[in-house]
Tab-separated table of C-alpha atoms in Angstrom:
chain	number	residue	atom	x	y	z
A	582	UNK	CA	43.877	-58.824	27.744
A	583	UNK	CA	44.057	-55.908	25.558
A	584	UNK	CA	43.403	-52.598	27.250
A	585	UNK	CA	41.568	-49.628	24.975
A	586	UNK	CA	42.910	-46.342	26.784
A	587	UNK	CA	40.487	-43.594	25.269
A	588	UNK	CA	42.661	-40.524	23.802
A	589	UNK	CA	41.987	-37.522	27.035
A	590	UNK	CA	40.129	-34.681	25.018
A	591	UNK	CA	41.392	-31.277	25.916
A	592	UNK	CA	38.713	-28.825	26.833
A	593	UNK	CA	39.021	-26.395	24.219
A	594	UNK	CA	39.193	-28.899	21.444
A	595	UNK	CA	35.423	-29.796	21.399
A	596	UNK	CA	33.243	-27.404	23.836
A	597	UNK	CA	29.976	-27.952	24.590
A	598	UNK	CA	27.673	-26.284	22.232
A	599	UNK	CA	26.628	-23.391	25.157
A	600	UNK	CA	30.530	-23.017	25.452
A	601	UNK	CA	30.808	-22.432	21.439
A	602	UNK	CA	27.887	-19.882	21.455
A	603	UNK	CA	29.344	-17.770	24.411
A	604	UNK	CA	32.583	-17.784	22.699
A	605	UNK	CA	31.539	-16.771	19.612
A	606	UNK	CA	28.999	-13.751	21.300
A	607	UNK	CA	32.157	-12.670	22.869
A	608	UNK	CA	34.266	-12.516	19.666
A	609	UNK	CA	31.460	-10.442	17.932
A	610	UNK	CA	32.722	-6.893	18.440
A	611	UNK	CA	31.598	-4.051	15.952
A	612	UNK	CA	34.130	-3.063	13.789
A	613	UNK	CA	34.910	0.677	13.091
A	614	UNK	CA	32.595	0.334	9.403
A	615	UNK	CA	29.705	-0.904	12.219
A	616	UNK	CA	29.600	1.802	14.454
A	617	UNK	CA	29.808	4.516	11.331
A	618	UNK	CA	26.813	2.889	9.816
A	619	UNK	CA	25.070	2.551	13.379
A	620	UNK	CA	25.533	6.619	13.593
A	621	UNK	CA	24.146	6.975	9.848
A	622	UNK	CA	21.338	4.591	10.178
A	623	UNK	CA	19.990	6.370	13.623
A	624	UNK	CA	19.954	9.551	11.651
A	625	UNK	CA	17.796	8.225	8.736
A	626	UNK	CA	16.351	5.266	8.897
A	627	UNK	CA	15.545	4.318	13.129
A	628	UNK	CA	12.733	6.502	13.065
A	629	UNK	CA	10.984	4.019	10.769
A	630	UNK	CA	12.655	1.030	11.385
A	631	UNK	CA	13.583	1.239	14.968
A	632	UNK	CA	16.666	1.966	17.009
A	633	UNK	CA	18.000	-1.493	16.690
A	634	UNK	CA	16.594	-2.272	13.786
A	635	UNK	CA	13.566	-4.820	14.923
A	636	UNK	CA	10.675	-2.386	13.190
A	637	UNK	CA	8.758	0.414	14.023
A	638	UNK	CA	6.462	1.995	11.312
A	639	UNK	CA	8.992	0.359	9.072
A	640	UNK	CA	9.679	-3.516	8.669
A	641	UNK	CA	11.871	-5.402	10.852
A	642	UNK	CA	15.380	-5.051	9.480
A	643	UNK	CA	16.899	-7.770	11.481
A	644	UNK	CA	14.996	-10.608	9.940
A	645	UNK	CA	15.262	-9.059	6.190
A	646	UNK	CA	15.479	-11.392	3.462
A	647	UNK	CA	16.881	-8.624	1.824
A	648	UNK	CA	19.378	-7.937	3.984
A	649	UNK	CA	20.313	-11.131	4.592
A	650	UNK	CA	21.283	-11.698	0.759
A	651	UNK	CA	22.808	-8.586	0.888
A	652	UNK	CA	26.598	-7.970	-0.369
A	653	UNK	CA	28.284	-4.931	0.549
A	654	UNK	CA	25.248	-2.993	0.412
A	655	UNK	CA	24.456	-4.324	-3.087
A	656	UNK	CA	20.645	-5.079	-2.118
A	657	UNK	CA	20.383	-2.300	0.525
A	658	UNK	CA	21.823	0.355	-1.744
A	659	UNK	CA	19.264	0.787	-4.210
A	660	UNK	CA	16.611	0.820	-1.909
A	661	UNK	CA	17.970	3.613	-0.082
A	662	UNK	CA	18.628	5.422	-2.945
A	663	UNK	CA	15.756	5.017	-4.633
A	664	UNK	CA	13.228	4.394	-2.270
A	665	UNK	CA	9.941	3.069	-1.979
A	666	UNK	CA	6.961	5.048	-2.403
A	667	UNK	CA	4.432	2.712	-3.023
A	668	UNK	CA	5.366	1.852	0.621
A	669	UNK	CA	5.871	5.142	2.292
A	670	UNK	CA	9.882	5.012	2.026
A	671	UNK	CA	11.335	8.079	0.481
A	672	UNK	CA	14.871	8.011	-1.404
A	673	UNK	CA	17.910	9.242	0.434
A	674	UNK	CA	20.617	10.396	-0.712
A	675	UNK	CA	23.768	8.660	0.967
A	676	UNK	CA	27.127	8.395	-0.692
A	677	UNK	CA	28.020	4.455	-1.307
A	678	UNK	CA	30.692	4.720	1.631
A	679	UNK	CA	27.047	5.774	4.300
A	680	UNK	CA	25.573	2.789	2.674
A	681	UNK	CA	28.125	0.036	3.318
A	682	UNK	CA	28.500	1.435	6.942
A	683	UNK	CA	24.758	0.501	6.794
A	684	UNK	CA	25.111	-2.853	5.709
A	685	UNK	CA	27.509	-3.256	8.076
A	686	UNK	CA	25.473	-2.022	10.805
A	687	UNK	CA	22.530	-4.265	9.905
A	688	UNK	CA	24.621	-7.026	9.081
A	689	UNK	CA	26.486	-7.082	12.357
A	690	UNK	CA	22.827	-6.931	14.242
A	691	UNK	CA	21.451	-9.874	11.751
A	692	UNK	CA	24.912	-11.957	13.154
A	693	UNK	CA	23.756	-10.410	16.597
A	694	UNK	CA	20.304	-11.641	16.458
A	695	UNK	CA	21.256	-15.146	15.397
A	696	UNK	CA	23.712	-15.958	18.294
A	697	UNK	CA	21.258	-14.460	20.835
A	698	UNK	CA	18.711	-17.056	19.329
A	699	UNK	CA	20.959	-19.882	20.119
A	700	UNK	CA	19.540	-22.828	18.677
A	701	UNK	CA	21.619	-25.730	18.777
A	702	UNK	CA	22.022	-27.711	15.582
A	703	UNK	CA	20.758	-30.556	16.774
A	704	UNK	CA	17.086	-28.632	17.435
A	705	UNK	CA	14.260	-31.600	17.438
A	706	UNK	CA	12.727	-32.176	14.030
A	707	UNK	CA	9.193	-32.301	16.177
A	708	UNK	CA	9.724	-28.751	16.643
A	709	UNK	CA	10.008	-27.599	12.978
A	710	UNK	CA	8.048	-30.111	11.140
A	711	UNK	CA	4.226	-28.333	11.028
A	712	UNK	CA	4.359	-27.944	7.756
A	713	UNK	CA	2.072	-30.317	5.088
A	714	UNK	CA	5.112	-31.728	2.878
A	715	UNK	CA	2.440	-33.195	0.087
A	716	UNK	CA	1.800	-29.538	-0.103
A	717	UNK	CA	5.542	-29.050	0.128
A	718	UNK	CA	6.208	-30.956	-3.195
A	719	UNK	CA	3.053	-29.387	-5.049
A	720	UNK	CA	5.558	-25.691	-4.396
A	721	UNK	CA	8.702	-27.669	-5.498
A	722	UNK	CA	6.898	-28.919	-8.237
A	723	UNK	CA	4.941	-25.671	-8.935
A	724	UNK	CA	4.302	-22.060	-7.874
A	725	UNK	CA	8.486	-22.136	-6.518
A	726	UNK	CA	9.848	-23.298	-9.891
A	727	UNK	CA	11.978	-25.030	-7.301
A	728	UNK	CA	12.353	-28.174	-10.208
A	729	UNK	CA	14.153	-25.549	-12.627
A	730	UNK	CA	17.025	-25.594	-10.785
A	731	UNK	CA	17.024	-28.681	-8.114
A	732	UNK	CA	15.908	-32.707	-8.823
A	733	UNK	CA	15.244	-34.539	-5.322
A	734	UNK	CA	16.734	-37.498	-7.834
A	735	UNK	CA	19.710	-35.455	-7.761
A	736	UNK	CA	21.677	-32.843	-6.311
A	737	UNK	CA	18.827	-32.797	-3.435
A	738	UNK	CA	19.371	-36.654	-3.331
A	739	UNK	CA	19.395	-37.403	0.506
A	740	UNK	CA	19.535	-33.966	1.688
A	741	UNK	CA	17.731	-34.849	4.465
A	742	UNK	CA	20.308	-37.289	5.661
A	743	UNK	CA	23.197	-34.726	5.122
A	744	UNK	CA	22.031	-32.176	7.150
A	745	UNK	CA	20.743	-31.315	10.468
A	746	UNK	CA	16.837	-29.717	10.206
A	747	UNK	CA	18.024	-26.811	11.238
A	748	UNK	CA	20.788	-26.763	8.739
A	749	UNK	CA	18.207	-28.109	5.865
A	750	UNK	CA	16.357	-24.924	6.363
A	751	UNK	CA	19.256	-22.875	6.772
A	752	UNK	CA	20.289	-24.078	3.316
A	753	UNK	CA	16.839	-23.857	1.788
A	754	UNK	CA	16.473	-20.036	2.566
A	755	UNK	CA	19.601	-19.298	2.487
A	756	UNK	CA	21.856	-21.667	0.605
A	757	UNK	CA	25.933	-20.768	0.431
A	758	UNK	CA	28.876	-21.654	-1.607
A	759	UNK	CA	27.511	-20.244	-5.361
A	760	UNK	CA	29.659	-16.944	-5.827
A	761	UNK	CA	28.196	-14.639	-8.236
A	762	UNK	CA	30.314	-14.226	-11.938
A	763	UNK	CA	30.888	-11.057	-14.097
A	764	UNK	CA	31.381	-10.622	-17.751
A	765	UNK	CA	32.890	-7.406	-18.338
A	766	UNK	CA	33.204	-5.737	-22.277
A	767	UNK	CA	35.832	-3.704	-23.250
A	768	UNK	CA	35.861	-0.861	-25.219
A	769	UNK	CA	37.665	-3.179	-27.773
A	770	UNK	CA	34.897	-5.662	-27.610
A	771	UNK	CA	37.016	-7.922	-25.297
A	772	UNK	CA	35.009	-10.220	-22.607
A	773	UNK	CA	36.457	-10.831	-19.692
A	774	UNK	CA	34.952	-12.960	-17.062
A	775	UNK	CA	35.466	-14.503	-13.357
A	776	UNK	CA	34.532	-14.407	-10.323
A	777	UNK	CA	32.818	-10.924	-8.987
A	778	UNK	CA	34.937	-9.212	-6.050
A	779	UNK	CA	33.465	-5.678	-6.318
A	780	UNK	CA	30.757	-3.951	-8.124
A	781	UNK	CA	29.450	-0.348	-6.623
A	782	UNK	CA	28.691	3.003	-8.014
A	783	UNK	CA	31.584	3.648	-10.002
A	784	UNK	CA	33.795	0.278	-10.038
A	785	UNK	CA	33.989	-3.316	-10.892
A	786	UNK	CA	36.487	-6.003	-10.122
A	787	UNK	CA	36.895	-9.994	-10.612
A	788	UNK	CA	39.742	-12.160	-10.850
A	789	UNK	CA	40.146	-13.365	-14.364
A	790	UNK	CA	40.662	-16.636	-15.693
A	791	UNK	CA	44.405	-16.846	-14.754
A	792	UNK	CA	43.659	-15.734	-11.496
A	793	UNK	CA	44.707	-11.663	-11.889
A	794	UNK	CA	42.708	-9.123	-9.977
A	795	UNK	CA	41.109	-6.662	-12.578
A	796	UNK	CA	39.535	-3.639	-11.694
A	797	UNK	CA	37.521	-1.533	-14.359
A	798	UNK	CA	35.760	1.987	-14.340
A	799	UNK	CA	31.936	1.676	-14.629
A	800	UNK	CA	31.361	3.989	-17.280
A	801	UNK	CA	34.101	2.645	-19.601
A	802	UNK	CA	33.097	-0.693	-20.053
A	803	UNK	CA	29.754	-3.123	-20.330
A	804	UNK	CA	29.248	-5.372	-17.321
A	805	UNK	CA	26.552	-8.188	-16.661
A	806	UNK	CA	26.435	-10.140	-13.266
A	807	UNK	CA	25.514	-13.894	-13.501
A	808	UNK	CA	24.251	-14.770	-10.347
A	809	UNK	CA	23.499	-18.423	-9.641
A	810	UNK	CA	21.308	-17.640	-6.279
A	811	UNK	CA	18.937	-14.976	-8.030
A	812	UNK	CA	16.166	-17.174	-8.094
A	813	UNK	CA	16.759	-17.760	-3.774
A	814	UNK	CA	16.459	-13.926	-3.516
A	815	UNK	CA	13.415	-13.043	-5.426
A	816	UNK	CA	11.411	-16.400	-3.778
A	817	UNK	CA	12.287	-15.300	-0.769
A	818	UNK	CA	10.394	-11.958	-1.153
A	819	UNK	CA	7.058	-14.016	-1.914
A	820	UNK	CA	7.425	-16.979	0.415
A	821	UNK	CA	4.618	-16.968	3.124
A	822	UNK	CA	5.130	-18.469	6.297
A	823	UNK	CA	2.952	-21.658	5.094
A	824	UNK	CA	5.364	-21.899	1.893
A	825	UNK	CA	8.356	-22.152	4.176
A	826	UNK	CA	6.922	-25.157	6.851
A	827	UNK	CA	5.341	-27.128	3.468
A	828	UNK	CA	8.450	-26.893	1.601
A	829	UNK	CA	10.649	-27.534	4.468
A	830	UNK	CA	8.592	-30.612	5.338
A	831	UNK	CA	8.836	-32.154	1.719
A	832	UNK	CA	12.743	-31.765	1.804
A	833	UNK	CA	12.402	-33.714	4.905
A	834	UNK	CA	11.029	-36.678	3.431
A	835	UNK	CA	14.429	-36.676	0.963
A	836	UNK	CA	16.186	-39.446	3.043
């Protein structure tokens, strides 16, 4: 007779999904950069937006698109700085160092906001699929210019067998792994191009194509970002709430 002994699984090697989320709340601590931009944004922007950030007169910061595509204060930067009038927002004027403690801040209570919602991954499809997916695919096919980019014959192929529904909508708003590019133009009319690390008031850096870490001063050369998720973050400022259940229902029928 042969005997299968099953392998004993230590505890800590695969916790239960309630043990994973109260580990990872614990392990989210502000860093020094959150609790200088909590301090900045209670002096100009809570009054509006709220004290942590939810909304007040001002839209709910926590559940931003914007922010949420935000790098570094990249989105959030200009906004401050320039403002938004047609909306009531007036400009402030914040060095780029009070604006990344910003991002920070809001970034840490985005990260906040999404552990306290602890939703497993495995969340029932019943519970997310109200949307109309032949009105899904008229979007895809349409008004979202989704087909530009994406082919459900191709690199959507199965995507609803590859991922969890709540990871499939996770990845439809908010889809990871493209890095934004630079090009940046010399003085000499040299191009150099790679990946972006840095890009603020005053400073740009990539690595270049044999992997070196180049830094340049703004106003001495040309620079143009190439970024592959563009099209994400301006559909995300027009999506309605009806857009997002249709089109995640139509990516659920790509088995």
């Amino acid at each position: 007779m042969i005997v299968l002994a099953a392998r004993p699984v230590p505890a800590q090697e695969n916790p239960a999904p309630g043990a994973r989320h109260h580990r990872r709340t614990a392990e989210l601590k502000p860093t020094p950069a959150v609790e200088r931009g909590q301090k900045t944004y209670e002096g100009n922007c809570a009054f509006c937006h709220g004290e942590d950030a939810t909304g007040g007169r001002g839209p709910d910061l926590v559940r931003s698109p914007l922010v949420a595509h935000d790098k570094a204060g990249d989105q959030i930067g200009p906004v401050i700085l320039n403002g938004r009038p047609s909306k009531g927002m007036p400009p402030f004027h914040l060095s780029g160092a009070q604006i990344k403690d910003i991002a920070e801040f809001l970034h840490y209570r985005q990260a906040e906001g999404l552990e306290s919602a602890h939703l497993p991954s495995d969340y029932a499809l019943k519970w997310m699929l109200t949307g109309n997916a032949a009105a899904g695919k008229e979007f895809f096919n349409g008004a979202g210019k989704c087909k530009d980019c994406h082919s459900p014959a191709g690199d959507l192929a199965h995507a609803a067998t590859k991922y969890s529904p709540l990871e499939l909508e996770s990845q439809m708003l908010y889809p990871r792994g493209a890095k934004r590019t630079v090009t940046v133009t010399l003085p000499s009319g040299q191009t150099i191009e790679g990946p972006l690390d840095h890009l603020d008031e005053f400073n740009v850096a990539l690595h270049d194509s044999a992997g070196w870490y180049r830094s340049f001063p703004l106003d001495q050369v040309k620079v143009s970002v190439h970024d592959p998720l563009a099209a994400h973050r301006e559909l995300l400022d027009s999506l309605t709430q009806a857009d997002v259940h249709n089109l995640f229902a139509y990516m659920e029928t790509l088995k």
